[in-house]
Amino acid sequence: MSPIPAPGLARLNTAADSDVVAELHEVCASSAWGRRVLAGRPYADAEAICGASDAAMAELTADDLAEAMAGHPPIGRPKPGDPTSAREQRGMAGASEELRAEMLELNLDYQEKFGHVFLICATGRTGEQMRDAVRERIGHSPEQEREIVRAELGKINRIRLARLVSPPEEETRMSTGTSAAATPHTSVSTHILDTSIGRPAQGVAVSLSARAGSGAAWAALGKSATDADGRCKDLPALPEGTTHVRLDFGTEDYFLGQGQVRAQRPGPAGAAVDPQADAQQDAPANRDSGAFFPEVAITFAVDPGEHYHVPLLLNPFGYSVYRGS
């Protein structure tokens, strides 16, 4: 049995082309992107239209990307009267005058170098996080920055499409002014302990995604990596309306790196390493050419205004998670 599209998606599937083109233009200003997404109707669910958006974004030319970026105001200066840009840039709403001035200067420096506005998926990010991002990215080459912009546009489009195809009652709840002003931020942090060596796991890539409702599409919010203490403390705040969170841990590179470290480990001073004993100790690493768990995905439910610290206890052949404090 084919899934029944949610009411908001059903409307998008059946509306006149001209109406849908106008709605899609509010999501992304690229006409090429809009044509490709329009041509993919009907969509079975939110993930299907978000997947079509990703595919269309991957095919955009440099001129198409410039057209898409032209629809986005600079960070710290949302379009007057535009609730979408104001909502997405909420992290700058309470920024100090000093931070606002610094962002303005950085935006101008970035625009002078690359010829377009600094673009980032600002949903859930603080003003400080956006400032740090532009500081880092201003050192990139134009080619590097073009692909980062493409990825950031894809994230923004997913979030906007999720709102566009939400059922009417969900869309109303997400768009009310009282909710936007009064709902406190929900946040997530994590840390990883490698229980096979009794130490923090450093350098593990961590990706954060969120969705608003069980049937909604996942929206990628940000990426980070664990520090020397195994902690990941700079994940962005969650967007308003988030009900579920997913943390994706890229464990394969970490385990492969650990295998190399073990292979290079010296024995005690003046003592030879027993190859048989060492092989037994490193059996999990030696039994497979790659990691048994190349990635770990954790999904959990959240409530507004709460902080969720979700540690991962990891070893080559098992893992566990819990809600910490």
PDB file of C-alpha atoms in Angstrom:
ATOM      1  CA  MET A   1       0.000   0.000   0.000  1.00  0.00           C
ATOM      2  CA  SER A   2       1.385   3.403  -0.991  1.00  0.00           C
ATOM      3  CA  PRO A   3       1.770   5.931   1.827  1.00  0.00           C
ATOM      4  CA  ILE A   4      -0.815   8.727   1.971  1.00  0.00           C
ATOM      5  CA  PRO A   5       0.896  12.129   1.735  1.00  0.00           C
ATOM      6  CA  ALA A   6       0.491  14.480   4.690  1.00  0.00           C
ATOM      7  CA  PRO A   7      -2.102  17.235   4.112  1.00  0.00           C
ATOM      8  CA  GLY A   8       0.517  19.916   3.417  1.00  0.00           C
ATOM      9  CA  LEU A   9       2.308  17.674   0.933  1.00  0.00           C
ATOM     10  CA  ALA A  10      -0.948  16.603  -0.719  1.00  0.00           C
ATOM     11  CA  ARG A  11      -1.719  20.272  -1.380  1.00  0.00           C
ATOM     12  CA  LEU A  12       1.734  20.794  -2.896  1.00  0.00           C
ATOM     13  CA  ASN A  13       1.291  17.701  -5.079  1.00  0.00           C
ATOM     14  CA  THR A  14      -2.020  18.866  -6.562  1.00  0.00           C
ATOM     15  CA  ALA A  15      -1.750  22.667  -6.693  1.00  0.00           C
ATOM     16  CA  ALA A  16      -1.331  24.513 -10.004  1.00  0.00           C
ATOM     17  CA  ASP A  17       2.227  24.704 -11.316  1.00  0.00           C
ATOM     18  CA  SER A  18       2.302  28.491 -11.017  1.00  0.00           C
ATOM     19  CA  ASP A  19       1.291  28.346  -7.357  1.00  0.00           C
ATOM     20  CA  VAL A  20       3.889  25.697  -6.528  1.00  0.00           C
ATOM     21  CA  VAL A  21       6.630  27.591  -8.381  1.00  0.00           C
ATOM     22  CA  ALA A  22       5.876  30.649  -6.238  1.00  0.00           C
ATOM     23  CA  GLU A  23       6.007  28.583  -3.027  1.00  0.00           C
ATOM     24  CA  LEU A  24       9.224  26.854  -4.045  1.00  0.00           C
ATOM     25  CA  HIS A  25      10.792  30.234  -4.839  1.00  0.00           C
ATOM     26  CA  GLU A  26      10.268  31.170  -1.181  1.00  0.00           C
ATOM     27  CA  VAL A  27      12.257  28.070  -0.266  1.00  0.00           C
ATOM     28  CA  CYS A  28      15.070  28.631  -2.770  1.00  0.00           C
ATOM     29  CA  ALA A  29      15.478  31.508  -5.243  1.00  0.00           C
ATOM     30  CA  SER A  30      17.154  29.336  -7.905  1.00  0.00           C
ATOM     31  CA  SER A  31      14.734  28.899 -10.809  1.00  0.00           C
ATOM     32  CA  ALA A  32      16.626  25.781 -11.972  1.00  0.00           C
ATOM     33  CA  TRP A  33      16.194  24.189  -8.541  1.00  0.00           C
ATOM     34  CA  GLY A  34      12.486  25.080  -8.536  1.00  0.00           C
ATOM     35  CA  ARG A  35      11.921  23.549 -11.982  1.00  0.00           C
ATOM     36  CA  ARG A  36      13.586  20.281 -11.003  1.00  0.00           C
ATOM     37  CA  VAL A  37      11.644  19.946  -7.752  1.00  0.00           C
ATOM     38  CA  LEU A  38       8.384  20.849  -9.501  1.00  0.00           C
ATOM     39  CA  ALA A  39       9.006  18.191 -12.169  1.00  0.00           C
ATOM     40  CA  GLY A  40       9.342  15.495  -9.486  1.00  0.00           C
ATOM     41  CA  ARG A  41       5.719  15.727  -8.281  1.00  0.00           C
ATOM     42  CA  PRO A  42       3.894  13.889  -6.828  1.00  0.00           C
ATOM     43  CA  TYR A  43       5.942  13.114  -3.728  1.00  0.00           C
ATOM     44  CA  ALA A  44       5.019  10.289  -1.365  1.00  0.00           C
ATOM     45  CA  ASP A  45       6.421  11.898   1.779  1.00  0.00           C
ATOM     46  CA  ALA A  46       8.574  14.699   3.112  1.00  0.00           C
ATOM     47  CA  GLU A  47      11.794  12.730   2.704  1.00  0.00           C
ATOM     48  CA  ALA A  48      11.023  12.196  -0.979  1.00  0.00           C
ATOM     49  CA  ILE A  49      10.735  15.902  -1.737  1.00  0.00           C
ATOM     50  CA  CYS A  50      13.809  16.642   0.393  1.00  0.00           C
ATOM     51  CA  GLY A  51      15.728  13.998  -1.553  1.00  0.00           C
ATOM     52  CA  ALA A  52      14.630  15.639  -4.807  1.00  0.00           C
ATOM     53  CA  SER A  53      15.849  18.960  -3.403  1.00  0.00           C
ATOM     54  CA  ASP A  54      19.264  17.457  -2.616  1.00  0.00           C
ATOM     55  CA  ALA A  55      19.537  16.009  -6.131  1.00  0.00           C
ATOM     56  CA  ALA A  56      18.553  19.318  -7.727  1.00  0.00           C
ATOM     57  CA  MET A  57      21.019  21.229  -5.547  1.00  0.00           C
ATOM     58  CA  ALA A  58      23.862  18.924  -6.616  1.00  0.00           C
ATOM     59  CA  GLU A  59      23.258  19.847 -10.275  1.00  0.00           C
ATOM     60  CA  LEU A  60      23.186  23.638  -9.899  1.00  0.00           C
ATOM     61  CA  THR A  61      25.782  25.592 -11.850  1.00  0.00           C
ATOM     62  CA  ALA A  62      27.771  28.489 -10.424  1.00  0.00           C
ATOM     63  CA  ASP A  63      25.205  30.919 -11.915  1.00  0.00           C
ATOM     64  CA  ASP A  64      22.344  28.907 -10.379  1.00  0.00           C
ATOM     65  CA  LEU A  65      24.041  29.044  -6.979  1.00  0.00           C
ATOM     66  CA  ALA A  66      24.476  32.805  -7.311  1.00  0.00           C
ATOM     67  CA  GLU A  67      20.746  33.124  -8.044  1.00  0.00           C
ATOM     68  CA  ALA A  68      19.937  31.019  -4.974  1.00  0.00           C
ATOM     69  CA  MET A  69      22.233  33.070  -2.735  1.00  0.00           C
ATOM     70  CA  ALA A  70      20.643  36.302  -3.925  1.00  0.00           C
ATOM     71  CA  GLY A  71      17.512  35.299  -2.043  1.00  0.00           C
ATOM     72  CA  HIS A  72      19.294  35.270   1.319  1.00  0.00           C
ATOM     73  CA  PRO A  73      19.975  38.400   3.377  1.00  0.00           C
ATOM     74  CA  PRO A  74      23.313  38.875   5.180  1.00  0.00           C
ATOM     75  CA  ILE A  75      23.655  37.277   8.603  1.00  0.00           C
ATOM     76  CA  GLY A  76      22.590  39.818  11.223  1.00  0.00           C
ATOM     77  CA  ARG A  77      20.377  41.728   8.785  1.00  0.00           C
ATOM     78  CA  PRO A  78      17.217  39.690   8.070  1.00  0.00           C
ATOM     79  CA  LYS A  79      14.793  41.071   5.510  1.00  0.00           C
ATOM     80  CA  PRO A  80      12.393  43.578   7.120  1.00  0.00           C
ATOM     81  CA  GLY A  81       8.983  41.997   7.547  1.00  0.00           C
ATOM     82  CA  ASP A  82      10.216  38.537   6.543  1.00  0.00           C
ATOM     83  CA  PRO A  83       9.411  36.048   9.329  1.00  0.00           C
ATOM     84  CA  THR A  84      11.444  33.267   7.681  1.00  0.00           C
ATOM     85  CA  SER A  85      14.809  35.039   7.708  1.00  0.00           C
ATOM     86  CA  ALA A  86      14.082  36.499  11.162  1.00  0.00           C
ATOM     87  CA  ARG A  87      13.287  33.034  12.522  1.00  0.00           C
ATOM     88  CA  GLU A  88      16.332  31.420  10.920  1.00  0.00           C
ATOM     89  CA  GLN A  89      18.683  34.133  12.189  1.00  0.00           C
ATOM     90  CA  ARG A  90      17.244  34.177  15.693  1.00  0.00           C
ATOM     91  CA  GLY A  91      20.701  33.404  17.077  1.00  0.00           C
ATOM     92  CA  MET A  92      21.702  37.000  16.283  1.00  0.00           C
ATOM     93  CA  ALA A  93      18.606  38.523  17.893  1.00  0.00           C
ATOM     94  CA  GLY A  94      20.201  38.904  21.327  1.00  0.00           C
ATOM     95  CA  ALA A  95      23.735  39.542  20.086  1.00  0.00           C
ATOM     96  CA  SER A  96      25.712  42.368  21.652  1.00  0.00           C
ATOM     97  CA  GLU A  97      26.468  45.513  19.680  1.00  0.00           C
ATOM     98  CA  GLU A  98      30.108  44.449  19.619  1.00  0.00           C
ATOM     99  CA  LEU A  99      29.249  41.093  18.051  1.00  0.00           C
ATOM    100  CA  ARG A 100      26.903  42.738  15.532  1.00  0.00           C
ATOM    101  CA  ALA A 101      29.625  45.168  14.493  1.00  0.00           C
ATOM    102  CA  GLU A 102      32.143  42.341  14.148  1.00  0.00           C
ATOM    103  CA  MET A 103      29.712  40.298  12.026  1.00  0.00           C
ATOM    104  CA  LEU A 104      29.080  43.295   9.772  1.00  0.00           C
ATOM    105  CA  GLU A 105      32.807  43.768   9.205  1.00  0.00           C
ATOM    106  CA  LEU A 106      33.381  40.050   8.599  1.00  0.00           C
ATOM    107  CA  ASN A 107      30.423  39.904   6.194  1.00  0.00           C
ATOM    108  CA  LEU A 108      31.873  42.784   4.183  1.00  0.00           C
ATOM    109  CA  ASP A 109      35.339  41.186   4.089  1.00  0.00           C
ATOM    110  CA  TYR A 110      33.829  37.879   3.005  1.00  0.00           C
ATOM    111  CA  GLN A 111      31.698  39.515   0.310  1.00  0.00           C
ATOM    112  CA  GLU A 112      34.679  41.456  -1.014  1.00  0.00           C
ATOM    113  CA  LYS A 113      36.679  38.230  -1.369  1.00  0.00           C
ATOM    114  CA  PHE A 114      34.013  35.907  -2.773  1.00  0.00           C
ATOM    115  CA  GLY A 115      31.569  38.306  -4.427  1.00  0.00           C
ATOM    116  CA  HIS A 116      28.488  37.088  -2.568  1.00  0.00           C
ATOM    117  CA  VAL A 117      26.977  37.079   0.919  1.00  0.00           C
ATOM    118  CA  PHE A 118      28.259  34.749   3.598  1.00  0.00           C
ATOM    119  CA  LEU A 119      25.700  31.955   3.648  1.00  0.00           C
ATOM    120  CA  ILE A 120      25.224  29.443   6.446  1.00  0.00           C
ATOM    121  CA  CYS A 121      22.321  27.368   7.741  1.00  0.00           C
ATOM    122  CA  ALA A 122      21.735  29.650  10.718  1.00  0.00           C
ATOM    123  CA  THR A 123      18.870  27.678  12.282  1.00  0.00           C
ATOM    124  CA  GLY A 124      19.814  26.763  15.847  1.00  0.00           C
ATOM    125  CA  ARG A 125      23.194  28.531  15.722  1.00  0.00           C
ATOM    126  CA  THR A 126      24.279  31.226  18.135  1.00  0.00           C
ATOM    127  CA  GLY A 127      25.750  34.510  17.003  1.00  0.00           C
ATOM    128  CA  GLU A 128      29.160  33.408  18.262  1.00  0.00           C
ATOM    129  CA  GLN A 129      28.997  30.179  16.250  1.00  0.00           C
ATOM    130  CA  MET A 130      28.154  32.083  13.072  1.00  0.00           C
ATOM    131  CA  ARG A 131      30.981  34.547  13.700  1.00  0.00           C
ATOM    132  CA  ASP A 132      33.432  31.680  14.203  1.00  0.00           C
ATOM    133  CA  ALA A 133      32.219  30.054  10.982  1.00  0.00           C
ATOM    134  CA  VAL A 134      32.807  33.140   8.840  1.00  0.00           C
ATOM    135  CA  ARG A 135      36.236  33.607  10.441  1.00  0.00           C
ATOM    136  CA  GLU A 136      37.164  30.084   9.390  1.00  0.00           C
ATOM    137  CA  ARG A 137      35.609  30.110   5.940  1.00  0.00           C
ATOM    138  CA  ILE A 138      37.058  33.425   4.820  1.00  0.00           C
ATOM    139  CA  GLY A 139      40.374  31.597   4.449  1.00  0.00           C
ATOM    140  CA  HIS A 140      38.971  29.106   1.928  1.00  0.00           C
ATOM    141  CA  SER A 141      39.505  29.132  -1.808  1.00  0.00           C
ATOM    142  CA  PRO A 142      36.553  30.131  -4.021  1.00  0.00           C
ATOM    143  CA  GLU A 143      36.200  26.504  -5.119  1.00  0.00           C
ATOM    144  CA  GLN A 144      36.046  25.229  -1.540  1.00  0.00           C
ATOM    145  CA  GLU A 145      33.581  27.903  -0.545  1.00  0.00           C
ATOM    146  CA  ARG A 146      31.289  27.243  -3.498  1.00  0.00           C
ATOM    147  CA  GLU A 147      30.786  23.630  -2.410  1.00  0.00           C
ATOM    148  CA  ILE A 148      30.287  24.624   1.236  1.00  0.00           C
ATOM    149  CA  VAL A 149      27.644  27.116   0.117  1.00  0.00           C
ATOM    150  CA  ARG A 150      25.960  24.374  -1.910  1.00  0.00           C
ATOM    151  CA  ALA A 151      25.816  22.149   1.193  1.00  0.00           C
ATOM    152  CA  GLU A 152      24.510  24.982   3.402  1.00  0.00           C
ATOM    153  CA  LEU A 153      21.807  25.837   0.864  1.00  0.00           C
ATOM    154  CA  GLY A 154      20.789  22.179   0.863  1.00  0.00           C
ATOM    155  CA  LYS A 155      20.346  22.243   4.651  1.00  0.00           C
ATOM    156  CA  ILE A 156      18.296  25.440   4.499  1.00  0.00           C
ATOM    157  CA  ASN A 157      16.099  24.029   1.742  1.00  0.00           C
ATOM    158  CA  ARG A 158      15.417  20.876   3.757  1.00  0.00           C
ATOM    159  CA  ILE A 159      14.315  22.866   6.795  1.00  0.00           C
ATOM    160  CA  ARG A 160      12.108  25.154   4.712  1.00  0.00           C
ATOM    161  CA  LEU A 161      10.576  22.266   2.761  1.00  0.00           C
ATOM    162  CA  ALA A 162       9.797  20.445   6.010  1.00  0.00           C
ATOM    163  CA  ARG A 163       7.820  23.485   7.141  1.00  0.00           C
ATOM    164  CA  LEU A 164       6.169  23.872   3.736  1.00  0.00           C
ATOM    165  CA  VAL A 165       4.806  20.315   3.637  1.00  0.00           C
ATOM    166  CA  SER A 166       3.875  20.115   7.321  1.00  0.00           C
ATOM    167  CA  PRO A 167       0.206  19.386   8.061  1.00  0.00           C
ATOM    168  CA  PRO A 168      -1.747  22.663   8.440  1.00  0.00           C
ATOM    169  CA  GLU A 169      -2.099  22.369  12.208  1.00  0.00           C
ATOM    170  CA  GLU A 170       1.634  21.722  12.595  1.00  0.00           C
ATOM    171  CA  GLU A 171       2.473  24.618  10.280  1.00  0.00           C
ATOM    172  CA  THR A 172       0.255  26.919  12.331  1.00  0.00           C
ATOM    173  CA  ARG A 173       1.866  25.802  15.584  1.00  0.00           C
ATOM    174  CA  MET A 174       5.359  26.282  14.184  1.00  0.00           C
ATOM    175  CA  SER A 175       4.535  29.748  12.826  1.00  0.00           C
ATOM    176  CA  THR A 176       2.818  31.356  15.822  1.00  0.00           C
ATOM    177  CA  GLY A 177       4.547  34.421  17.182  1.00  0.00           C
ATOM    178  CA  THR A 178       4.107  33.311  20.798  1.00  0.00           C
ATOM    179  CA  SER A 179       5.864  30.029  20.139  1.00  0.00           C
ATOM    180  CA  ALA A 180       8.735  31.743  18.361  1.00  0.00           C
ATOM    181  CA  ALA A 181       9.328  34.179  21.192  1.00  0.00           C
ATOM    182  CA  ALA A 182       8.589  32.076  24.240  1.00  0.00           C
ATOM    183  CA  THR A 183       9.936  28.599  23.510  1.00  0.00           C
ATOM    184  CA  PRO A 184      13.379  28.141  25.117  1.00  0.00           C
ATOM    185  CA  HIS A 185      16.141  26.499  23.135  1.00  0.00           C
ATOM    186  CA  THR A 186      16.655  22.757  23.327  1.00  0.00           C
ATOM    187  CA  SER A 187      20.297  21.696  23.161  1.00  0.00           C
ATOM    188  CA  VAL A 188      22.388  18.549  22.795  1.00  0.00           C
ATOM    189  CA  SER A 189      25.917  17.549  23.768  1.00  0.00           C
ATOM    190  CA  THR A 190      27.810  14.267  23.807  1.00  0.00           C
ATOM    191  CA  HIS A 191      31.087  12.661  24.719  1.00  0.00           C
ATOM    192  CA  ILE A 192      32.647   9.321  23.803  1.00  0.00           C
ATOM    193  CA  LEU A 193      34.630   6.937  25.968  1.00  0.00           C
ATOM    194  CA  ASP A 194      36.546   4.131  24.273  1.00  0.00           C
ATOM    195  CA  THR A 195      36.053   1.395  26.859  1.00  0.00           C
ATOM    196  CA  SER A 196      38.567  -0.904  25.137  1.00  0.00           C
ATOM    197  CA  ILE A 197      41.414   1.389  26.181  1.00  0.00           C
ATOM    198  CA  GLY A 198      39.742   3.270  29.035  1.00  0.00           C
ATOM    199  CA  ARG A 199      40.275   6.660  27.411  1.00  0.00           C
ATOM    200  CA  PRO A 200      38.258   9.380  25.677  1.00  0.00           C
ATOM    201  CA  ALA A 201      37.796   8.883  21.947  1.00  0.00           C
ATOM    202  CA  GLN A 202      39.287  11.927  20.230  1.00  0.00           C
ATOM    203  CA  GLY A 203      38.561  13.044  16.670  1.00  0.00           C
ATOM    204  CA  VAL A 204      35.314  11.141  16.103  1.00  0.00           C
ATOM    205  CA  ALA A 205      33.120  12.972  13.582  1.00  0.00           C
ATOM    206  CA  VAL A 206      29.653  13.790  14.949  1.00  0.00           C
ATOM    207  CA  SER A 207      26.665  14.954  12.874  1.00  0.00           C
ATOM    208  CA  LEU A 208      23.449  16.372  14.333  1.00  0.00           C
ATOM    209  CA  SER A 209      20.041  16.102  12.637  1.00  0.00           C
ATOM    210  CA  ALA A 210      16.538  16.937  13.854  1.00  0.00           C
ATOM    211  CA  ARG A 211      12.932  16.551  12.796  1.00  0.00           C
ATOM    212  CA  ALA A 212       9.596  18.009  13.863  1.00  0.00           C
ATOM    213  CA  GLY A 213       7.257  15.010  14.119  1.00  0.00           C
ATOM    214  CA  SER A 214       7.599  11.278  13.511  1.00  0.00           C
ATOM    215  CA  GLY A 215       6.774  11.532   9.807  1.00  0.00           C
ATOM    216  CA  ALA A 216       8.839  14.641   9.074  1.00  0.00           C
ATOM    217  CA  ALA A 217      12.080  14.702   7.121  1.00  0.00           C
ATOM    218  CA  TRP A 218      15.383  14.814   8.939  1.00  0.00           C
ATOM    219  CA  ALA A 219      17.181  18.160   8.651  1.00  0.00           C
ATOM    220  CA  ALA A 220      20.965  18.180   8.997  1.00  0.00           C
ATOM    221  CA  LEU A 221      21.931  20.932  11.452  1.00  0.00           C
ATOM    222  CA  GLY A 222      25.666  20.727  11.912  1.00  0.00           C
ATOM    223  CA  LYS A 223      28.846  18.698  12.218  1.00  0.00           C
ATOM    224  CA  SER A 224      31.646  18.615  14.750  1.00  0.00           C
ATOM    225  CA  ALA A 225      34.261  16.259  16.189  1.00  0.00           C
ATOM    226  CA  THR A 226      35.188  15.136  19.680  1.00  0.00           C
ATOM    227  CA  ASP A 227      38.027  16.941  21.426  1.00  0.00           C
ATOM    228  CA  ALA A 228      40.898  15.524  23.498  1.00  0.00           C
ATOM    229  CA  ASP A 229      38.448  14.836  26.329  1.00  0.00           C
ATOM    230  CA  GLY A 230      36.130  12.959  23.976  1.00  0.00           C
ATOM    231  CA  ARG A 231      33.560  15.743  24.254  1.00  0.00           C
ATOM    232  CA  CYS A 232      31.538  17.512  21.577  1.00  0.00           C
ATOM    233  CA  LYS A 233      30.255  20.753  23.065  1.00  0.00           C
ATOM    234  CA  ASP A 234      29.704  22.985  20.030  1.00  0.00           C
ATOM    235  CA  LEU A 235      26.666  21.375  18.420  1.00  0.00           C
ATOM    236  CA  PRO A 236      24.040  23.986  17.439  1.00  0.00           C
ATOM    237  CA  ALA A 237      20.838  24.514  19.389  1.00  0.00           C
ATOM    238  CA  LEU A 238      17.800  22.697  18.016  1.00  0.00           C
ATOM    239  CA  PRO A 239      15.180  24.506  15.909  1.00  0.00           C
ATOM    240  CA  GLU A 240      11.819  25.333  17.392  1.00  0.00           C
ATOM    241  CA  GLY A 241       9.374  22.447  17.076  1.00  0.00           C
ATOM    242  CA  THR A 242      12.017  19.690  17.210  1.00  0.00           C
ATOM    243  CA  THR A 243      10.633  16.417  18.565  1.00  0.00           C
ATOM    244  CA  HIS A 244      13.387  13.958  17.648  1.00  0.00           C
ATOM    245  CA  VAL A 245      17.169  14.186  17.353  1.00  0.00           C
ATOM    246  CA  ARG A 246      19.676  11.952  15.613  1.00  0.00           C
ATOM    247  CA  LEU A 247      23.390  11.839  16.374  1.00  0.00           C
ATOM    248  CA  ASP A 248      25.574  10.108  13.781  1.00  0.00           C
ATOM    249  CA  PHE A 249      29.061   9.103  14.905  1.00  0.00           C
ATOM    250  CA  GLY A 250      31.691   8.338  12.241  1.00  0.00           C
ATOM    251  CA  THR A 251      33.512   5.571  14.101  1.00  0.00           C
ATOM    252  CA  GLU A 252      35.291   3.849  11.206  1.00  0.00           C
ATOM    253  CA  ASP A 253      38.150   6.335  10.804  1.00  0.00           C
ATOM    254  CA  TYR A 254      38.613   6.399  14.570  1.00  0.00           C
ATOM    255  CA  PHE A 255      38.902   2.609  14.869  1.00  0.00           C
ATOM    256  CA  LEU A 256      41.234   2.377  11.878  1.00  0.00           C
ATOM    257  CA  GLY A 257      43.404   5.037  13.489  1.00  0.00           C
ATOM    258  CA  GLN A 258      43.386   3.145  16.766  1.00  0.00           C
ATOM    259  CA  GLY A 259      44.533   0.028  14.942  1.00  0.00           C
ATOM    260  CA  GLN A 260      47.546   1.895  13.603  1.00  0.00           C
ATOM    261  CA  VAL A 261      48.374   3.250  17.062  1.00  0.00           C
ATOM    262  CA  ARG A 262      48.247  -0.239  18.561  1.00  0.00           C
ATOM    263  CA  ALA A 263      50.430  -1.614  15.776  1.00  0.00           C
ATOM    264  CA  GLN A 264      53.076   0.997  16.605  1.00  0.00           C
ATOM    265  CA  ARG A 265      52.856   0.553  20.390  1.00  0.00           C
ATOM    266  CA  PRO A 266      56.281  -0.249  21.917  1.00  0.00           C
ATOM    267  CA  GLY A 267      56.743  -2.825  24.646  1.00  0.00           C
ATOM    268  CA  PRO A 268      57.989  -1.973  28.153  1.00  0.00           C
ATOM    269  CA  ALA A 269      61.525  -0.603  28.344  1.00  0.00           C
ATOM    270  CA  GLY A 270      64.022  -3.431  27.892  1.00  0.00           C
ATOM    271  CA  ALA A 271      61.318  -6.009  27.171  1.00  0.00           C
ATOM    272  CA  ALA A 272      60.284  -7.620  23.915  1.00  0.00           C
ATOM    273  CA  VAL A 273      56.628  -7.529  22.877  1.00  0.00           C
ATOM    274  CA  ASP A 274      55.024 -10.977  22.841  1.00  0.00           C
ATOM    275  CA  PRO A 275      53.418 -11.105  19.350  1.00  0.00           C
ATOM    276  CA  GLN A 276      50.896 -13.772  20.369  1.00  0.00           C
ATOM    277  CA  ALA A 277      49.749 -11.851  23.453  1.00  0.00           C
ATOM    278  CA  ASP A 278      49.627  -8.604  21.523  1.00  0.00           C
ATOM    279  CA  ALA A 279      47.594 -10.198  18.752  1.00  0.00           C
ATOM    280  CA  GLN A 280      45.155 -11.599  21.307  1.00  0.00           C
ATOM    281  CA  GLN A 281      44.755  -8.194  22.953  1.00  0.00           C
ATOM    282  CA  ASP A 282      44.145  -6.576  19.578  1.00  0.00           C
ATOM    283  CA  ALA A 283      41.953  -9.387  18.267  1.00  0.00           C
ATOM    284  CA  PRO A 284      38.948  -7.178  17.416  1.00  0.00           C
ATOM    285  CA  ALA A 285      41.136  -4.905  15.309  1.00  0.00           C
ATOM    286  CA  ASN A 286      42.861  -7.803  13.570  1.00  0.00           C
ATOM    287  CA  ARG A 287      39.824  -9.930  12.732  1.00  0.00           C
ATOM    288  CA  ASP A 288      38.462  -7.442  10.206  1.00  0.00           C
ATOM    289  CA  SER A 289      40.035  -5.206   7.604  1.00  0.00           C
ATOM    290  CA  GLY A 290      37.645  -2.401   8.618  1.00  0.00           C
ATOM    291  CA  ALA A 291      35.576  -1.364  11.610  1.00  0.00           C
ATOM    292  CA  PHE A 292      32.766  -3.716  12.622  1.00  0.00           C
ATOM    293  CA  PHE A 293      30.658  -0.625  13.423  1.00  0.00           C
ATOM    294  CA  PRO A 294      31.697   1.916  10.752  1.00  0.00           C
ATOM    295  CA  GLU A 295      29.071   4.297  12.082  1.00  0.00           C
ATOM    296  CA  VAL A 296      26.727   4.598  15.030  1.00  0.00           C
ATOM    297  CA  ALA A 297      23.366   6.371  14.774  1.00  0.00           C
ATOM    298  CA  ILE A 298      21.429   7.323  17.897  1.00  0.00           C
ATOM    299  CA  THR A 299      17.860   8.666  17.746  1.00  0.00           C
ATOM    300  CA  PHE A 300      16.021  10.056  20.763  1.00  0.00           C
ATOM    301  CA  ALA A 301      12.994  12.187  21.645  1.00  0.00           C
ATOM    302  CA  VAL A 302      13.331  15.683  23.121  1.00  0.00           C
ATOM    303  CA  ASP A 303      11.132  18.205  24.923  1.00  0.00           C
ATOM    304  CA  PRO A 304      11.345  22.001  24.510  1.00  0.00           C
ATOM    305  CA  GLY A 305      13.794  23.836  26.743  1.00  0.00           C
ATOM    306  CA  GLU A 306      15.709  20.769  27.941  1.00  0.00           C
ATOM    307  CA  HIS A 307      19.414  20.032  27.587  1.00  0.00           C
ATOM    308  CA  TYR A 308      20.272  16.488  26.529  1.00  0.00           C
ATOM    309  CA  HIS A 309      23.747  15.109  27.205  1.00  0.00           C
ATOM    310  CA  VAL A 310      23.977  11.719  25.481  1.00  0.00           C
ATOM    311  CA  PRO A 311      27.310   9.927  26.031  1.00  0.00           C
ATOM    312  CA  LEU A 312      28.476   7.012  23.891  1.00  0.00           C
ATOM    313  CA  LEU A 313      30.446   4.134  25.450  1.00  0.00           C
ATOM    314  CA  LEU A 314      32.304   2.543  22.571  1.00  0.00           C
ATOM    315  CA  ASN A 315      34.457  -0.484  21.842  1.00  0.00           C
ATOM    316  CA  PRO A 316      35.295  -2.278  18.581  1.00  0.00           C
ATOM    317  CA  PHE A 317      32.472  -4.802  18.928  1.00  0.00           C
ATOM    318  CA  GLY A 318      29.809  -3.022  20.956  1.00  0.00           C
ATOM    319  CA  TYR A 319      28.460   0.257  22.215  1.00  0.00           C
ATOM    320  CA  SER A 320      25.899   1.671  24.606  1.00  0.00           C
ATOM    321  CA  VAL A 321      24.336   5.071  25.198  1.00  0.00           C
ATOM    322  CA  TYR A 322      22.475   6.771  27.988  1.00  0.00           C
ATOM    323  CA  ARG A 323      21.133  10.169  28.951  1.00  0.00           C
ATOM    324  CA  GLY A 324      23.684  11.834  31.204  1.00  0.00           C
ATOM    325  CA  SER A 325      23.756  15.171  32.942  1.00  0.00           C
TER     326      SER A 325
END
